[in-house]
mmCIF file of C-alpha atoms in Angstrom:
data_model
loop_
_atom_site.group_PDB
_atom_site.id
_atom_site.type_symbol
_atom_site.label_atom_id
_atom_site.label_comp_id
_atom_site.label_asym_id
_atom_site.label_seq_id
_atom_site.Cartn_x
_atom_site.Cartn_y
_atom_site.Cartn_z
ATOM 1 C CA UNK A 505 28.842 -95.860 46.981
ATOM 2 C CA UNK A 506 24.961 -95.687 47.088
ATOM 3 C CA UNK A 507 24.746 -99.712 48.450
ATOM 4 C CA UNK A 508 27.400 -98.451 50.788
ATOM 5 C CA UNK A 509 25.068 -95.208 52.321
ATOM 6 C CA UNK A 510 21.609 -97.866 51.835
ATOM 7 C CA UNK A 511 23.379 -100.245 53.920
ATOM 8 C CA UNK A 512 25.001 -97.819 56.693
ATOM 9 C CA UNK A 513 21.675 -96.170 56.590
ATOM 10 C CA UNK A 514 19.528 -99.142 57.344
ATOM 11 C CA UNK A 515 22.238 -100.280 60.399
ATOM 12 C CA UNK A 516 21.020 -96.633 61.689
ATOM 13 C CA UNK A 517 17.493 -97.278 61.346
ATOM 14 C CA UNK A 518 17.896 -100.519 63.042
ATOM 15 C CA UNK A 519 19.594 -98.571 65.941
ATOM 16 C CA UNK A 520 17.017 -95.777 66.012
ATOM 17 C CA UNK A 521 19.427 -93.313 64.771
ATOM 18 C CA UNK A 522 16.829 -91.905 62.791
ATOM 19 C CA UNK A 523 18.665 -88.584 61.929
ATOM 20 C CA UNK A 524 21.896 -90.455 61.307
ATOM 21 C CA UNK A 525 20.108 -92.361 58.754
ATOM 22 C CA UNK A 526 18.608 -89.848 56.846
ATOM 23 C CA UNK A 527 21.828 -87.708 56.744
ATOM 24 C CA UNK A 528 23.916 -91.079 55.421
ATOM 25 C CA UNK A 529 21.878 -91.074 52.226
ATOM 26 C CA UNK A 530 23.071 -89.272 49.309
ATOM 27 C CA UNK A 531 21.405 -87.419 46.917
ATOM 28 C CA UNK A 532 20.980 -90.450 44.811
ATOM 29 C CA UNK A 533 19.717 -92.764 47.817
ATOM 30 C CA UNK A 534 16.250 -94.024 46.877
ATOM 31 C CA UNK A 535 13.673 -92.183 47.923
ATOM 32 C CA UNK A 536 11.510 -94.987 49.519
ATOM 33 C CA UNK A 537 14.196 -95.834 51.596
ATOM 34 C CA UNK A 538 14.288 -92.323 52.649
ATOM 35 C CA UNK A 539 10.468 -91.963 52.953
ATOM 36 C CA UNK A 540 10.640 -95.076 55.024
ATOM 37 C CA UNK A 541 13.028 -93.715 57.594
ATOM 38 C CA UNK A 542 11.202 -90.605 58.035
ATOM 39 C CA UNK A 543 8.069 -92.800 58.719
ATOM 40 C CA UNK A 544 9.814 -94.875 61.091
ATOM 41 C CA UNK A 545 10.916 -91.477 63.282
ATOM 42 C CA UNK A 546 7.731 -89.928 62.957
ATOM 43 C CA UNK A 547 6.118 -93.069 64.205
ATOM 44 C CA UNK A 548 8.616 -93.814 67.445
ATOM 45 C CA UNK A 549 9.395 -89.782 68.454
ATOM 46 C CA UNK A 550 6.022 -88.227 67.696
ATOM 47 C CA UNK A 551 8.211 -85.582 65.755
ATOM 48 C CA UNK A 552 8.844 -85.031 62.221
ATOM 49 C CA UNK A 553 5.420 -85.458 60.575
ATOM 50 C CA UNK A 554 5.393 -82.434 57.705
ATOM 51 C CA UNK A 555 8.838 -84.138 56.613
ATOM 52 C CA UNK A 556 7.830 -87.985 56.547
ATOM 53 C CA UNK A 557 5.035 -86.449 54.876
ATOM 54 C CA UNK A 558 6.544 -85.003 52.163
ATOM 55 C CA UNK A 559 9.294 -87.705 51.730
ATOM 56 C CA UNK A 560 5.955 -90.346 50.667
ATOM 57 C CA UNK A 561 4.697 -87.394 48.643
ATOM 58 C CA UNK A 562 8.027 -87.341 46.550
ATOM 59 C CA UNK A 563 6.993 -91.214 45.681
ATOM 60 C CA UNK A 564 5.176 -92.516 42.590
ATOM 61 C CA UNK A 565 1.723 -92.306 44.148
ATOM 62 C CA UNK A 566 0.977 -95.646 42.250
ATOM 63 C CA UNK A 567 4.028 -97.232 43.930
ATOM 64 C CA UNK A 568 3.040 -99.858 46.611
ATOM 65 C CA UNK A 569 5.414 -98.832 48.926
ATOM 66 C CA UNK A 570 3.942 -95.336 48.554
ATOM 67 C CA UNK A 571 0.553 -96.557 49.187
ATOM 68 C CA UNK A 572 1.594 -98.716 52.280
ATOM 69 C CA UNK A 573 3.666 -95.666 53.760
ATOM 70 C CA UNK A 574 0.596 -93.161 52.976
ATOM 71 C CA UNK A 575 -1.237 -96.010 54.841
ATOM 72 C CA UNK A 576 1.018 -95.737 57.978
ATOM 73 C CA UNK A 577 1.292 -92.267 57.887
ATOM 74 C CA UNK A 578 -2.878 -91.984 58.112
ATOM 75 C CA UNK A 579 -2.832 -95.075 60.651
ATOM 76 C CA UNK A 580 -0.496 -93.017 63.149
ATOM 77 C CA UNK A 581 -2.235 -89.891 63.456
ATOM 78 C CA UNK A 582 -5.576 -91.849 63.710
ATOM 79 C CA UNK A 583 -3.672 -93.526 66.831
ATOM 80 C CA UNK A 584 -1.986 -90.370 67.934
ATOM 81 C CA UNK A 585 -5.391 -88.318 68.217
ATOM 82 C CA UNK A 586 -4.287 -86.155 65.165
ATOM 83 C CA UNK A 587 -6.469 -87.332 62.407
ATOM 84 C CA UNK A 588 -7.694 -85.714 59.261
ATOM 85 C CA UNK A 589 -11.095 -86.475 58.523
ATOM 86 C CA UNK A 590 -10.733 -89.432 55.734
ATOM 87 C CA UNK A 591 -7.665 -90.849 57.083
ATOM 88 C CA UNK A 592 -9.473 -93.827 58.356
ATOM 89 C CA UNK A 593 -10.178 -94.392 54.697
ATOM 90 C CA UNK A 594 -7.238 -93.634 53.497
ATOM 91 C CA UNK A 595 -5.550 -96.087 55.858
ATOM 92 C CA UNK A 596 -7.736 -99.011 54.659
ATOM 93 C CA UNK A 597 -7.203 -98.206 50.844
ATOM 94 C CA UNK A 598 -3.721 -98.010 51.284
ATOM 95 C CA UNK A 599 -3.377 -100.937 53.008
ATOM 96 C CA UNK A 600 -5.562 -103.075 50.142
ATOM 97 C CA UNK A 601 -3.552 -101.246 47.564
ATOM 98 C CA UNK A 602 -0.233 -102.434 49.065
ATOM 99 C CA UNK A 603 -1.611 -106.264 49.537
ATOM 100 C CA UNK A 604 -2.633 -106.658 46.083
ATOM 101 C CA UNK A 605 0.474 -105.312 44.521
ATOM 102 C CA UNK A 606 1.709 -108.930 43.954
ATOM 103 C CA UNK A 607 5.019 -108.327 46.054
ATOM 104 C CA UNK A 608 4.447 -111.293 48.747
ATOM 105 C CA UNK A 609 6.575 -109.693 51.243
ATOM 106 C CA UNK A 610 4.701 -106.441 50.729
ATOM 107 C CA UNK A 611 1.361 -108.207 51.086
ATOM 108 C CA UNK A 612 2.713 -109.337 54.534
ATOM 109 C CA UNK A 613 3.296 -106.282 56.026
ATOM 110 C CA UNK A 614 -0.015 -104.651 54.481
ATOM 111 C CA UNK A 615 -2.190 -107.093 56.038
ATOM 112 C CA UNK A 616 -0.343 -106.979 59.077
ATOM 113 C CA UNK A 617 -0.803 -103.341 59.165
ATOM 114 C CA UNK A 618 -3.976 -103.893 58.041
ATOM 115 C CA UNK A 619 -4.802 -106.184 61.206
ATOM 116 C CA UNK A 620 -3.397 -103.175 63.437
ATOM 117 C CA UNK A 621 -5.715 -100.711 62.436
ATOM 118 C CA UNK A 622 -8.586 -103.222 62.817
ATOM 119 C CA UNK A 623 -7.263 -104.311 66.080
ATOM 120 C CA UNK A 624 -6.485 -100.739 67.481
ATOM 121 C CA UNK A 625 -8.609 -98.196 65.943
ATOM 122 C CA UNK A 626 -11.640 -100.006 65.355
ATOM 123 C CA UNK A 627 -11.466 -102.792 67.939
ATOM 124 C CA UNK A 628 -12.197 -105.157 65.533
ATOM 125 C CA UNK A 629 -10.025 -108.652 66.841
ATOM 126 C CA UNK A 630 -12.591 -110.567 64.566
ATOM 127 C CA UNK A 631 -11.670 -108.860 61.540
ATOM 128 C CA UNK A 632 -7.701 -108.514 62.688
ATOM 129 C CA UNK A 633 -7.102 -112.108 63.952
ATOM 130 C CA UNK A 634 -7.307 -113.720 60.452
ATOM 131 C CA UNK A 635 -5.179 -111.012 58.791
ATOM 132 C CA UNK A 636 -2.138 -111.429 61.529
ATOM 133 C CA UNK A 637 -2.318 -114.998 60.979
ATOM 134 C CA UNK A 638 -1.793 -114.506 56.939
ATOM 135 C CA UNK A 639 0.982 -112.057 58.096
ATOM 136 C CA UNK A 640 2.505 -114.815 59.936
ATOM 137 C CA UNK A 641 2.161 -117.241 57.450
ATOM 138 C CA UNK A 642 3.937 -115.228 54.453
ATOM 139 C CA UNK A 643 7.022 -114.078 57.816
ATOM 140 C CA UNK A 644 7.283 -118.023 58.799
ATOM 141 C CA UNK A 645 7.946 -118.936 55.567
ATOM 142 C CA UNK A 646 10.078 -116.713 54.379
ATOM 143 C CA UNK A 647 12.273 -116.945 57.934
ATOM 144 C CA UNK A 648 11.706 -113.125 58.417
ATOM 145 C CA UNK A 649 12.377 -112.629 62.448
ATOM 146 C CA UNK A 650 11.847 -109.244 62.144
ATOM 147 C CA UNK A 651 8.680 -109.386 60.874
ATOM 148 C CA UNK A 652 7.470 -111.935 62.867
ATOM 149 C CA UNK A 653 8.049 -110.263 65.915
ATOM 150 C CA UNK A 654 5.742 -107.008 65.066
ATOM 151 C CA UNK A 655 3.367 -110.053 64.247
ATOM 152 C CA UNK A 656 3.820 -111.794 67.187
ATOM 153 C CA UNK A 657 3.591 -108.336 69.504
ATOM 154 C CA UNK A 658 -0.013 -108.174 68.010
ATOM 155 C CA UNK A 659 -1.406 -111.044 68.630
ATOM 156 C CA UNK A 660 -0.242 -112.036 71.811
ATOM 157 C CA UNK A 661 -2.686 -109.839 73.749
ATOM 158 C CA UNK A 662 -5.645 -111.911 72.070
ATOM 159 C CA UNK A 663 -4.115 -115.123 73.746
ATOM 160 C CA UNK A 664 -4.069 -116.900 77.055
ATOM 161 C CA UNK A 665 -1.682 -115.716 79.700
ATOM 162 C CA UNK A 666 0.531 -117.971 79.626
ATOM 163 C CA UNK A 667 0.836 -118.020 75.281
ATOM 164 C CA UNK A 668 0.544 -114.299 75.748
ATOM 165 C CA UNK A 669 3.917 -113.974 77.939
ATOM 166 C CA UNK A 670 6.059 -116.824 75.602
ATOM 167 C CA UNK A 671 4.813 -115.079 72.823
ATOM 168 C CA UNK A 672 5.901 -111.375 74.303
ATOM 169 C CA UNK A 673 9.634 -112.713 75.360
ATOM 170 C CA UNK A 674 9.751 -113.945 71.571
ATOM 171 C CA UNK A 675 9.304 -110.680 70.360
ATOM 172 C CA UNK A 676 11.649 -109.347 72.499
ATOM 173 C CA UNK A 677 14.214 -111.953 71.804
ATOM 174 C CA UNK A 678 13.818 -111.589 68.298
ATOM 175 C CA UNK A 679 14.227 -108.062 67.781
ATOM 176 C CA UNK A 680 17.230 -108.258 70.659
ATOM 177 C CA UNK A 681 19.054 -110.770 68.743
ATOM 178 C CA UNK A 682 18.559 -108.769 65.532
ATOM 179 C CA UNK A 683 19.882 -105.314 66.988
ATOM 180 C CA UNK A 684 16.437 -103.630 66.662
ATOM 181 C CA UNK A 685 16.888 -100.956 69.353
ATOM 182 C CA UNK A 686 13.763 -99.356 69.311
ATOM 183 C CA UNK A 687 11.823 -102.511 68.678
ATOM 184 C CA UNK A 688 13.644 -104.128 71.986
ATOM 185 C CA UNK A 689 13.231 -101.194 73.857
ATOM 186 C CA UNK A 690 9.572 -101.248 73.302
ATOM 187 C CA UNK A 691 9.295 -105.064 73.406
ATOM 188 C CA UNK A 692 10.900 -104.858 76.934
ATOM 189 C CA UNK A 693 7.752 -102.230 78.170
ATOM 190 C CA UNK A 694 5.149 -104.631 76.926
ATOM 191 C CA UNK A 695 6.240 -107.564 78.421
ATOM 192 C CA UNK A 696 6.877 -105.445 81.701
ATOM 193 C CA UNK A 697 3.136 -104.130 81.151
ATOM 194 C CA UNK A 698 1.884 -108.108 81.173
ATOM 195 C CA UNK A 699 3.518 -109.290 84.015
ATOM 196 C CA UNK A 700 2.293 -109.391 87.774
ATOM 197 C CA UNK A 701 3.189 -105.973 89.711
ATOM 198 C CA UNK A 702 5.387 -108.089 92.294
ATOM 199 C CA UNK A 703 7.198 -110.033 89.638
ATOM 200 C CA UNK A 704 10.899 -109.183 90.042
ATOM 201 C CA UNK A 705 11.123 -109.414 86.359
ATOM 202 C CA UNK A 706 8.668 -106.940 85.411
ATOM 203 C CA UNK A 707 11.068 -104.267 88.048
ATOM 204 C CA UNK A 708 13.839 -105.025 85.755
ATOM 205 C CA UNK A 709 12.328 -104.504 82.326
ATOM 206 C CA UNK A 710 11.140 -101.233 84.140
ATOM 207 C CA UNK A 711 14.524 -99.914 85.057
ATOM 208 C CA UNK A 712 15.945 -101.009 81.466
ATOM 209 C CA UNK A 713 13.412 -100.060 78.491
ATOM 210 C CA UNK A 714 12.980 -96.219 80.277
ATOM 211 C CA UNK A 715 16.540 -94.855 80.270
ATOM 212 C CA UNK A 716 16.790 -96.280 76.218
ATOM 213 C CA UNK A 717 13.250 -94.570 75.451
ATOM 214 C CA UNK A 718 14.296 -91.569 76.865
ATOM 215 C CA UNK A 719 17.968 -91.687 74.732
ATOM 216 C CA UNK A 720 15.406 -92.676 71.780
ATOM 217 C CA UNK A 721 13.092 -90.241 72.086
ATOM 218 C CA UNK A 722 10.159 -92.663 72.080
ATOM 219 C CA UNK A 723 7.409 -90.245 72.429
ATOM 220 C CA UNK A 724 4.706 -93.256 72.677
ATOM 221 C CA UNK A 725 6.367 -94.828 75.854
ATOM 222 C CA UNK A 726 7.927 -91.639 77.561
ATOM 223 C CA UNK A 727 4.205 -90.377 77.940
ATOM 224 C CA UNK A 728 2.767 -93.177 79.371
ATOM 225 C CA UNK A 729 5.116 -91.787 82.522
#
């Protein structure tokens, strides 16, 4: 029964049924998975902070997945204009914490979080560029689509044009073939933010990512207008 509610849970996470998700766990559910979901909403709808908060407080503070979601949690309100005052700190420890735990797959995402805050919060691409690539690596190998196309989202600014687009539409395919509503949906407005004003395209994306943010709740894309 508890594999049943993890795995209904995480096809509602992959949906953006935040909500959903968290009410399909039972009281036995593990609580990362639970402090993971709550991250996840906090992170797309802007709402929902004091509880994703407390779900990664309920966590062995030694665990790494408490010290990469403590990470995140300090990363967002840095990007959201609500920081405390040592949360760029506390982003970067958690972050190094995380890496070193030994988990590979957990080391990817850490540096590739790592490379975010670098990229977006300190504009740092020198110090990012080498830590996407190692989170590229470790997703490549492992065949991890869903990883690779956060990765992929974040780097593809830093290339040419035309690398920049192919490397957008993977994303978007990626996370599309995968069912990753939220992901697609915000996959669609960055490749619609790339491409020429008068491309026909870019008209399309337009008139297809908004009416799924606004379903969503995406608080990051519904206020750029």
């Amino acid at each position: 029964m508890i594999a049943d509610d993890t795995y209904v849970a995480r096809r509602l996470q992959l949906l953006g049924e935040w909500d959903a998700a968290l009410a399909a766990l039972g009281p036995d559910a593990e609580p990362e998975l639970r402090a993971e979901i709550a991250v996840d909403r906090w992170f797309f709808q802007m709402e929902g902070h004091e509880e994703a908060e407390k779900a990664v407080t309920a966590l062995d503070p030694a665990s790494p997945t408490a010290h990469l979601l403590t990470a995140r949690l300090a990363y967002s309100r840095l990007l959201f204009q609500r920081a405390r005052g040592d949360d760029r700190a506390v982003a970067e420890a958690g972050y190094r914490a995380a890496a070193e735990s030994g988990d590979e797959k957990l080391r990817g995402w850490a540096e590739y979080h790592w490379a975010v805050l670098l990229d977006n919060i300190d504009e740092d691409p020198a110090g990012a560029l080498p830590r996407y690539e190692t989170a590229l690596e470790i997703a490549t190998k492992s065949g991890d689509g869903y990883f690779e196309s956060y990765i992929i989202r974040h780097l593809a600014p830093h290339k040419e044009p035309a690398e920049r687009i192919a490397m957008l539409r993977r994303s978007l395919h990626l996370r599309a073939a995968l069912g990753a509503r939220p992901q697609t949906i915000a996959a669609q407005a960055l490749l619609a933010d790339n491409l020429p004003e008068n491309d026909p395209e870019r008209a399309e994306l337009m008139q297809t990512f908004r009416p799924g943010a606004e379903e969503l709740h995406i608080g990051w894309l519904l206020s750029e207008g």
